[in-house]
Coordinates of C-alpha atoms in Angstrom, one line a residue:
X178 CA 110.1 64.6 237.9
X179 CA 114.1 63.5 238.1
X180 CA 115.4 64.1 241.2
X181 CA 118.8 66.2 241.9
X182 CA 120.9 62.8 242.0
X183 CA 119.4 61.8 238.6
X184 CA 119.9 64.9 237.1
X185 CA 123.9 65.0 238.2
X186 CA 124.0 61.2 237.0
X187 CA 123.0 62.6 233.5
X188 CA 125.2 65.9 233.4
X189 CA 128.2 63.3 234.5
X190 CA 127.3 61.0 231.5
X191 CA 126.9 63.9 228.9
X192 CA 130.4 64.8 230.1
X193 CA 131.6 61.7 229.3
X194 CA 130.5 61.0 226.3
X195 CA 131.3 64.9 225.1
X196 CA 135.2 63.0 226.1
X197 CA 134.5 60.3 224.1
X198 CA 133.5 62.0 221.4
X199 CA 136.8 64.0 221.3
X200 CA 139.1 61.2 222.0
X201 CA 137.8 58.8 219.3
X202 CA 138.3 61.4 216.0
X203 CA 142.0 62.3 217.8
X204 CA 143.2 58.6 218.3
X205 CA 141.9 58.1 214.5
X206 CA 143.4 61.4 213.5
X207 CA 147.0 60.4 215.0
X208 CA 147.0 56.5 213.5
X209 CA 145.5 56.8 210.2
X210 CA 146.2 60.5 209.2
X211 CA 149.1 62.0 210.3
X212 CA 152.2 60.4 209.2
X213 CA 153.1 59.6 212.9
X214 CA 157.0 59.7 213.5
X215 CA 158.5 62.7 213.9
X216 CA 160.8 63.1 210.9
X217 CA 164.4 63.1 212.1
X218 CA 163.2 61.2 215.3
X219 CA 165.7 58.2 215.0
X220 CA 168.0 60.9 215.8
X221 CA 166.4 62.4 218.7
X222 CA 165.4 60.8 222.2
X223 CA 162.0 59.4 223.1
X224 CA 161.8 62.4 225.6
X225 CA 162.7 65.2 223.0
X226 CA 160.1 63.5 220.5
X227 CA 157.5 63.5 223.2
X228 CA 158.3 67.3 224.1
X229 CA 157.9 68.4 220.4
X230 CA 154.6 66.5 220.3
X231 CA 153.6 68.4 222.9
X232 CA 154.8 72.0 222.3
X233 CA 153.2 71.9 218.4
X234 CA 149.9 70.6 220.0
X235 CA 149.8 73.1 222.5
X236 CA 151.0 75.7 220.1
X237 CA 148.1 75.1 217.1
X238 CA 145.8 74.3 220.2
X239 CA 146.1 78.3 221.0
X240 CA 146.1 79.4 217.6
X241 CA 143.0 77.5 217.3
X242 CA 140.9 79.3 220.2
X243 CA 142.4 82.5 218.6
X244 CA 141.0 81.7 215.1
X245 CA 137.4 81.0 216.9
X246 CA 137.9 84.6 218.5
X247 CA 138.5 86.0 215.1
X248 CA 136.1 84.5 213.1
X249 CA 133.5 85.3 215.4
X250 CA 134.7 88.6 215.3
X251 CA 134.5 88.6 211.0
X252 CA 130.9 86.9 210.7
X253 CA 129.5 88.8 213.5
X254 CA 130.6 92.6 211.8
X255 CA 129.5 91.3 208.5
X256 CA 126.2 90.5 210.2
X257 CA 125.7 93.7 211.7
X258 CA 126.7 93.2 215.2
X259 CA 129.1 95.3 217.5
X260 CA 132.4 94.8 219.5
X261 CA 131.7 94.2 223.8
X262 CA 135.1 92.3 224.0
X263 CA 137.9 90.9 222.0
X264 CA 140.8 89.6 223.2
X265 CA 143.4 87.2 220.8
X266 CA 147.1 87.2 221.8
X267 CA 148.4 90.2 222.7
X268 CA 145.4 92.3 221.8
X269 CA 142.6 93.3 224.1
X270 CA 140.0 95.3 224.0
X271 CA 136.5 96.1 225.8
X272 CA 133.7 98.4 224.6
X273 CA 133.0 101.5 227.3
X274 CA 131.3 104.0 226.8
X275 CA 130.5 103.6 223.0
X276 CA 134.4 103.3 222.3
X277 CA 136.6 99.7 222.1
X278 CA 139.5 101.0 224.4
X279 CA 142.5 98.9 225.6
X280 CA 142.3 96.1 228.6
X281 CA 144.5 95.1 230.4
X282 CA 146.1 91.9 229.6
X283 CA 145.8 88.6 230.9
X284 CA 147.3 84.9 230.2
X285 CA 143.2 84.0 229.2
X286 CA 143.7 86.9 226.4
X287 CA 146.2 84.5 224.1
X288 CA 143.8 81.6 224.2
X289 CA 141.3 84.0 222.5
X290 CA 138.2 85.6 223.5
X291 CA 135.3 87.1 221.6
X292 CA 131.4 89.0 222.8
X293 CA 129.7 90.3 220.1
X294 CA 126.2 92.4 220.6
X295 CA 123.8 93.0 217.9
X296 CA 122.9 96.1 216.8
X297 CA 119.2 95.1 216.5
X298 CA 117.4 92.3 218.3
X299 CA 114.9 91.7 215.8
X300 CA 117.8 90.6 213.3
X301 CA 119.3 88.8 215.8
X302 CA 115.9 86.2 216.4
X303 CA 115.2 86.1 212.6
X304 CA 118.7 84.1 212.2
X305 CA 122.1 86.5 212.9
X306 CA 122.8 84.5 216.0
X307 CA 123.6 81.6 214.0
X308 CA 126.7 83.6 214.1
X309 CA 127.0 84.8 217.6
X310 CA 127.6 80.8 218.0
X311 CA 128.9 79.4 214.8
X312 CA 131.1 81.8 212.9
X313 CA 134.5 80.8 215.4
X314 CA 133.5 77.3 214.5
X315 CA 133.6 78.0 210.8
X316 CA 137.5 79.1 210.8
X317 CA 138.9 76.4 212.6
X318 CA 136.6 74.1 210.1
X319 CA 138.8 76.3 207.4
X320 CA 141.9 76.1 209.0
X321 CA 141.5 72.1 209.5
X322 CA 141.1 72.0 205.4
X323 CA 143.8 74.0 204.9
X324 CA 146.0 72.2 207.1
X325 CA 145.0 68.9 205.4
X326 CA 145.4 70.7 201.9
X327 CA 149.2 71.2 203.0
X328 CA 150.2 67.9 204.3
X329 CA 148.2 66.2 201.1
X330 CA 150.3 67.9 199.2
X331 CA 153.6 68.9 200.5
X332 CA 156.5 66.6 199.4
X333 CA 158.5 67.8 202.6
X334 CA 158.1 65.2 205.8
X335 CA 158.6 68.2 208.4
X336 CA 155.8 70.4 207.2
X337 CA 153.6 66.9 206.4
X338 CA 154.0 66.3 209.8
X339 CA 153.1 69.6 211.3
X340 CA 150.2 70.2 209.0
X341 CA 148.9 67.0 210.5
X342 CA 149.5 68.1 214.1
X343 CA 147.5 71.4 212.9
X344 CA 144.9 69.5 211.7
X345 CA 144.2 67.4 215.0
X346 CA 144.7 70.6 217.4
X347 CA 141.8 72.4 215.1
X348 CA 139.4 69.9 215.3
X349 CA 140.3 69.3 219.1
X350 CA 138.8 72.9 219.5
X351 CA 136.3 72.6 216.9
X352 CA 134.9 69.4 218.7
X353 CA 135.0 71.5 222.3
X354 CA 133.3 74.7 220.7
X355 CA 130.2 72.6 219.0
X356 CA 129.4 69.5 221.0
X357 CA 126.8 70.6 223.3
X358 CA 127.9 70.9 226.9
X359 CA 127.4 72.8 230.4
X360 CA 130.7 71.2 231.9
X361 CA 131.5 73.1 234.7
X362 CA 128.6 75.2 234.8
X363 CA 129.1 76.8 231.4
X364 CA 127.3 76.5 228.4
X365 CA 129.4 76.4 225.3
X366 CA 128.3 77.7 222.1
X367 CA 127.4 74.2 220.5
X368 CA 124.6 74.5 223.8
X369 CA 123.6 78.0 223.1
X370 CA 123.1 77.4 219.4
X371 CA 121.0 74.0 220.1
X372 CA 119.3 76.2 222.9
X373 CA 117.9 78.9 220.0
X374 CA 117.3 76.7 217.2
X375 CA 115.1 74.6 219.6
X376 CA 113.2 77.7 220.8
X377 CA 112.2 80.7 218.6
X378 CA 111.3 82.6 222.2
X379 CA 114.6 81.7 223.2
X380 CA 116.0 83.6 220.3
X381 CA 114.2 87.1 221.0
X382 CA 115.0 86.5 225.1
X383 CA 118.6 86.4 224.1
X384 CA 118.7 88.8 221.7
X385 CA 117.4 91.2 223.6
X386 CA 119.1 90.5 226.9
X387 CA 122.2 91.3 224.4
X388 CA 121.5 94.2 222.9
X389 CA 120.7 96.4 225.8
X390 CA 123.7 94.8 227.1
X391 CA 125.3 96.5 223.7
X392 CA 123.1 100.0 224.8
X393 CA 124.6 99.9 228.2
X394 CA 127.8 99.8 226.5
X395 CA 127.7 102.4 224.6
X396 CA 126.7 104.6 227.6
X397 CA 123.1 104.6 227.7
X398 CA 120.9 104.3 230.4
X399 CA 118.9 101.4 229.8
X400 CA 115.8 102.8 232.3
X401 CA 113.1 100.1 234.5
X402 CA 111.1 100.9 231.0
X403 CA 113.2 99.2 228.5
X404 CA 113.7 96.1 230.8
X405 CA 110.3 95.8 231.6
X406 CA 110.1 94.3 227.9
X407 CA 112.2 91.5 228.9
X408 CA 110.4 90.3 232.4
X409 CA 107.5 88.1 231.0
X410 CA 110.6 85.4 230.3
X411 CA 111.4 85.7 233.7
X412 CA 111.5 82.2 235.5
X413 CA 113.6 81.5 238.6
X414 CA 113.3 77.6 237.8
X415 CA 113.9 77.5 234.0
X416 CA 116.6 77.3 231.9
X417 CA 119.2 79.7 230.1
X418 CA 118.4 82.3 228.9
X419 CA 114.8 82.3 231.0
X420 CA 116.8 82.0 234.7
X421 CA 119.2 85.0 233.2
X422 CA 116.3 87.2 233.0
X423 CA 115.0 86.4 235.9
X424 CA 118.3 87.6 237.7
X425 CA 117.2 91.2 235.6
X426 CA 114.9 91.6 237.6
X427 CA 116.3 90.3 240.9
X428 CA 118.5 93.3 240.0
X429 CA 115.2 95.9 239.5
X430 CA 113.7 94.7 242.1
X431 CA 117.2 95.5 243.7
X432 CA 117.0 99.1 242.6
X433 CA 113.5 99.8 243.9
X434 CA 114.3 99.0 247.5
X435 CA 112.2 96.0 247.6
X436 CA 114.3 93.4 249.5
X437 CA 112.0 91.4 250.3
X438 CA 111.2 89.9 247.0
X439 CA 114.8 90.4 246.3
X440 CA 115.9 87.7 248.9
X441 CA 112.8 85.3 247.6
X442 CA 113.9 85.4 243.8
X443 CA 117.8 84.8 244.4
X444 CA 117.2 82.4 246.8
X445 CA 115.5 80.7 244.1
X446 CA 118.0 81.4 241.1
X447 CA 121.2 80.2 243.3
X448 CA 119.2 77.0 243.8
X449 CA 118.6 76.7 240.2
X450 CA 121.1 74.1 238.7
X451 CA 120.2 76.0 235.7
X452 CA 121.4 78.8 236.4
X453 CA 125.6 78.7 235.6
X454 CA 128.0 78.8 238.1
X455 CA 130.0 80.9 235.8
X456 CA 127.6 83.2 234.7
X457 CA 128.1 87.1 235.3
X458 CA 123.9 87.4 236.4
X459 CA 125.4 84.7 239.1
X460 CA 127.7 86.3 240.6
X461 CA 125.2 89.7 240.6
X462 CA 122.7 87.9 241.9
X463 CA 124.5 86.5 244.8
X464 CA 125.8 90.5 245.7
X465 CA 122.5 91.9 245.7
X466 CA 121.5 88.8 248.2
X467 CA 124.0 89.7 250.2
X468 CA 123.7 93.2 250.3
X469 CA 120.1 92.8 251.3
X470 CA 121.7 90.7 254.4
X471 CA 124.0 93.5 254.9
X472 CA 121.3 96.3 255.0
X473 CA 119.7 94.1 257.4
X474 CA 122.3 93.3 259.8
X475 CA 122.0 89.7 259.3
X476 CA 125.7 89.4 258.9
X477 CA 125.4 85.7 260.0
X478 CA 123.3 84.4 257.1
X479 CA 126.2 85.6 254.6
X480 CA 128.2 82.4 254.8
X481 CA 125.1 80.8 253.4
X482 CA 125.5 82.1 249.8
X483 CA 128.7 83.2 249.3
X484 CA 130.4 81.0 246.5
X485 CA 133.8 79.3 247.3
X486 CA 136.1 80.8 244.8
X487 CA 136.6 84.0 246.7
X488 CA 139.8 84.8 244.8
X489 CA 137.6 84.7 241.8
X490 CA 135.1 87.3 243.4
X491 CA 137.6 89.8 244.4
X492 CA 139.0 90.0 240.8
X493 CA 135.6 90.3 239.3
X494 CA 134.7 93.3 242.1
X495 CA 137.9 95.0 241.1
X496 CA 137.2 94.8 237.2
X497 CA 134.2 96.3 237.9
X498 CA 135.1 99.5 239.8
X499 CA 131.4 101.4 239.5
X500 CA 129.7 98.4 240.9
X501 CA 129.7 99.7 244.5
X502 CA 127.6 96.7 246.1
X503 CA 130.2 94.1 244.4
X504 CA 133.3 95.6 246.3
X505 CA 130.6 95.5 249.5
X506 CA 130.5 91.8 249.2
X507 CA 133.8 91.5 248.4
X508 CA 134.8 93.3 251.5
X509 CA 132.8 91.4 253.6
X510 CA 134.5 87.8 252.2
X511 CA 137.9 89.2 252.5
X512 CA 137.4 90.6 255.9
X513 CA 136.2 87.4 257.2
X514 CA 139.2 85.3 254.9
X515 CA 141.8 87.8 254.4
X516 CA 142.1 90.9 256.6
X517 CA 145.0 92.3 254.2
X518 CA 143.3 92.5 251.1
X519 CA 140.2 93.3 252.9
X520 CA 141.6 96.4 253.9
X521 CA 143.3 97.0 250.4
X522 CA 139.5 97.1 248.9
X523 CA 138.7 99.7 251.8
X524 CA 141.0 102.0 251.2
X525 CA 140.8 101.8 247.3
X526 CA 137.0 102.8 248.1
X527 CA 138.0 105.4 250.1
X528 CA 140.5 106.9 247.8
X529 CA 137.9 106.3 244.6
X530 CA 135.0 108.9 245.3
X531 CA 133.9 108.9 241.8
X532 CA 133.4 105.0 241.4
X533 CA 130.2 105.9 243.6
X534 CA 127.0 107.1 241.7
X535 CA 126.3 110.1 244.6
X536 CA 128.5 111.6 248.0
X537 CA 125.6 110.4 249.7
X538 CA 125.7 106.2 248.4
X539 CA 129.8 107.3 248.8
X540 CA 129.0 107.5 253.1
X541 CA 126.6 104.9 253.0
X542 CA 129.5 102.4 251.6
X543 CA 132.0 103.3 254.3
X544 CA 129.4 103.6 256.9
X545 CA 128.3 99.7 255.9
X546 CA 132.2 98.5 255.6
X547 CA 132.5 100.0 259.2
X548 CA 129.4 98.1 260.4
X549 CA 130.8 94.4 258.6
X550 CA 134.2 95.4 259.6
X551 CA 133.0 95.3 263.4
X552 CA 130.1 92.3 262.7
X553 CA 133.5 90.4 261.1
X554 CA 135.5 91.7 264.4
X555 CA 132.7 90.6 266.4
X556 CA 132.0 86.9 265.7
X557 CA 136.1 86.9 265.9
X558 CA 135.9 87.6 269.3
X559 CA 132.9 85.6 269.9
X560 CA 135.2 82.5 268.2
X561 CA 137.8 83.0 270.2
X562 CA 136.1 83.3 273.8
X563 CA 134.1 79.8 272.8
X564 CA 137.9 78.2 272.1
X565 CA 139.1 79.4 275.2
X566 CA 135.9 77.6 277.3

């Protein structure tokens, strides 16, 4: 069995040969393909010609995550599948309640983003995802040829020359979208598509896990019974998508009261390297841990799972207004970092009756901020009194 060190040792050197892999086709791309001085340069300075190298790069660089967006948007509808987020430029939009309504938008929207949910998870396992994973892939592989078409055959040096700088941001993006990696926690689609071709369970697991994700976005209530088909691939120690189900039911077992369990299966999943620092489950996971803490007074245990990017968790609690245990955890991190904000959350809680399920879960909130508020005031004091000895 490979031990932690060995495994980090081989997620560093799949890293760096994913870099390698990218470098190699671009410093080929830039000598032997593109016709390499800008046209016009001789009257330009070495700085001005590095600045236009860079602001054409960047520029077909964005246009390329956009045209991944899109055509995973395009393969995905012709294969049946559904909307849950789209974001390209200054478009974005998010499925609620059945309906693609307007987002609000962010500098993330113009690099592109795209979640597609299929409308049946049978279709999805017998080959549909293929698309899920590969259709953005397909238009930059399109755009690239007809980028190459252009400078082939374009007699004027200035388009020659951007068609080729088209041509090495598309396949920069291309490269990144299909070589397999979890760099930063994440797995790319190049991962995820290697992940289900390998494993046919895989395939139903995740398309499953998606379409009642699609259900719940349409406004259904997706009850204990329709999850319950998804719990035999539940496995705190395996990989995606297994560790994401798992997290499922972390969340049932959430819902049912039973605490116990809850604390023994997310204990496990946070210590799964498996399990993505960047997933959504993650995050969850980690609130309901905490919230069990919190329902148990054990207010000191917190620090011991709270992740460090606690700017990241506020934003996340405040996109998801009805999740009334995220703004909990939230509250509690903020209290004990940032009073101000802390107290921002509090009284948007207070203000926002209706983002709580019941009146009753509405006083158990406040009543449990109170109780953090004076556990966070509490250990304040305590810090204090031992600086002062």
């Amino acid at each position: 069995m490979k031990s932690s060190s060995q495994k980090t040792k081989k997620s560093r050197g799949n890293r760096f040969l994913k870099k390698m892999i990218i470098i190699i086709p671009l410093i080929f791309l830039i000598v032997f393909v593109i016709p390499y001085d800008i046209p016009y340069s001789e009257l330009l300075s070495q700085p001005i010609n590095d600045l236009i190298y860079c602001a054409w790069m960047t520029a077909f660089w964005a246009l390329g995550n956009i045209l991944n967006s899109i055509g995973k948007l395009v393969t995905c509808l012709l294969s049946g599948y559904k909307t849950m987020i789209f974001r390209a430029g200054p478009i974005s939009l998010v499925r609620k309640n059945g309906k693609l309504t307007k987002d609000k938008f962010s500098i993330f929207s113009v690099l592109g983003r795209c979640e597609m949910l299929p409308k049946s998870a049978e279709k999805y396992a017998d080959g549909s995802y293929f698309w899920n994973y590969f259709g953005g892939a397909l238009f930059d592989i399109i755009a690239a040829a007809v980028s190459l078409i252009v400078m082939v055959r374009s007699h004027n040096p200035v388009i020659s020359w951007i068609s080729g700088t088209a041509i090495v941001s598309f396949v920069i993006v291309l490269l990144d979208k299909l070589i397999p990696s979890d760099s930063d926690g994440r797995l790319n689609d190049g991962a995820m598509l290697k992940t289900l071709m390998a494993d046919p369970q895989a395939r139903v697991v995740d398309g499953k896990m998606n379409y009642f994700a699609g259900l719940k976005a349409d406004g259904i209530d997706v009850s204990d019974i329709h999850y319950e088909q998804l719990l035999w691939a539940a496995d705190v120690n395996g990989a995606w998508p297994y560790c994401d189900v798992a997290a499922i039911k972390v969340a049932l077992f959430f819902k049912r009261g039973h605490y116990d369990e809850v604390e023994k299966m997310a204990s496990a999943l946070i210590g799964n390297e498996n399990f993505t620092k960047n997933s959504a489950y993650n995050l969850v996971v980690r609130c309901d841990l905490a919230y069990c803490m919190i329902m148990s007074g054990e207010f000191s245990r917190i620090h011991l799972i709270t992740p460090p990017e606690t700017v990241k968790v506020l934003n996340y609690c405040m996109d998801l207004s009805g999740e009334a245990r995220l703004f909990l955890y939230a509250y509690y991190l903020l209290y004990m970092h940032d009073s101000v904000k802390a107290e921002e959350i509090y009284s948007k809680t207070v203000e926002h009756e209706n983002w709580c399920n019941s009146r009753a879960q509405y006083d158990r909130i406040i009543l449990l901020m109170n109780a953090v508020k004076a556990a966070a005031n509490g250990q304040q004091a305590e810090s204090i009194q031992e600086e002062k000895k």
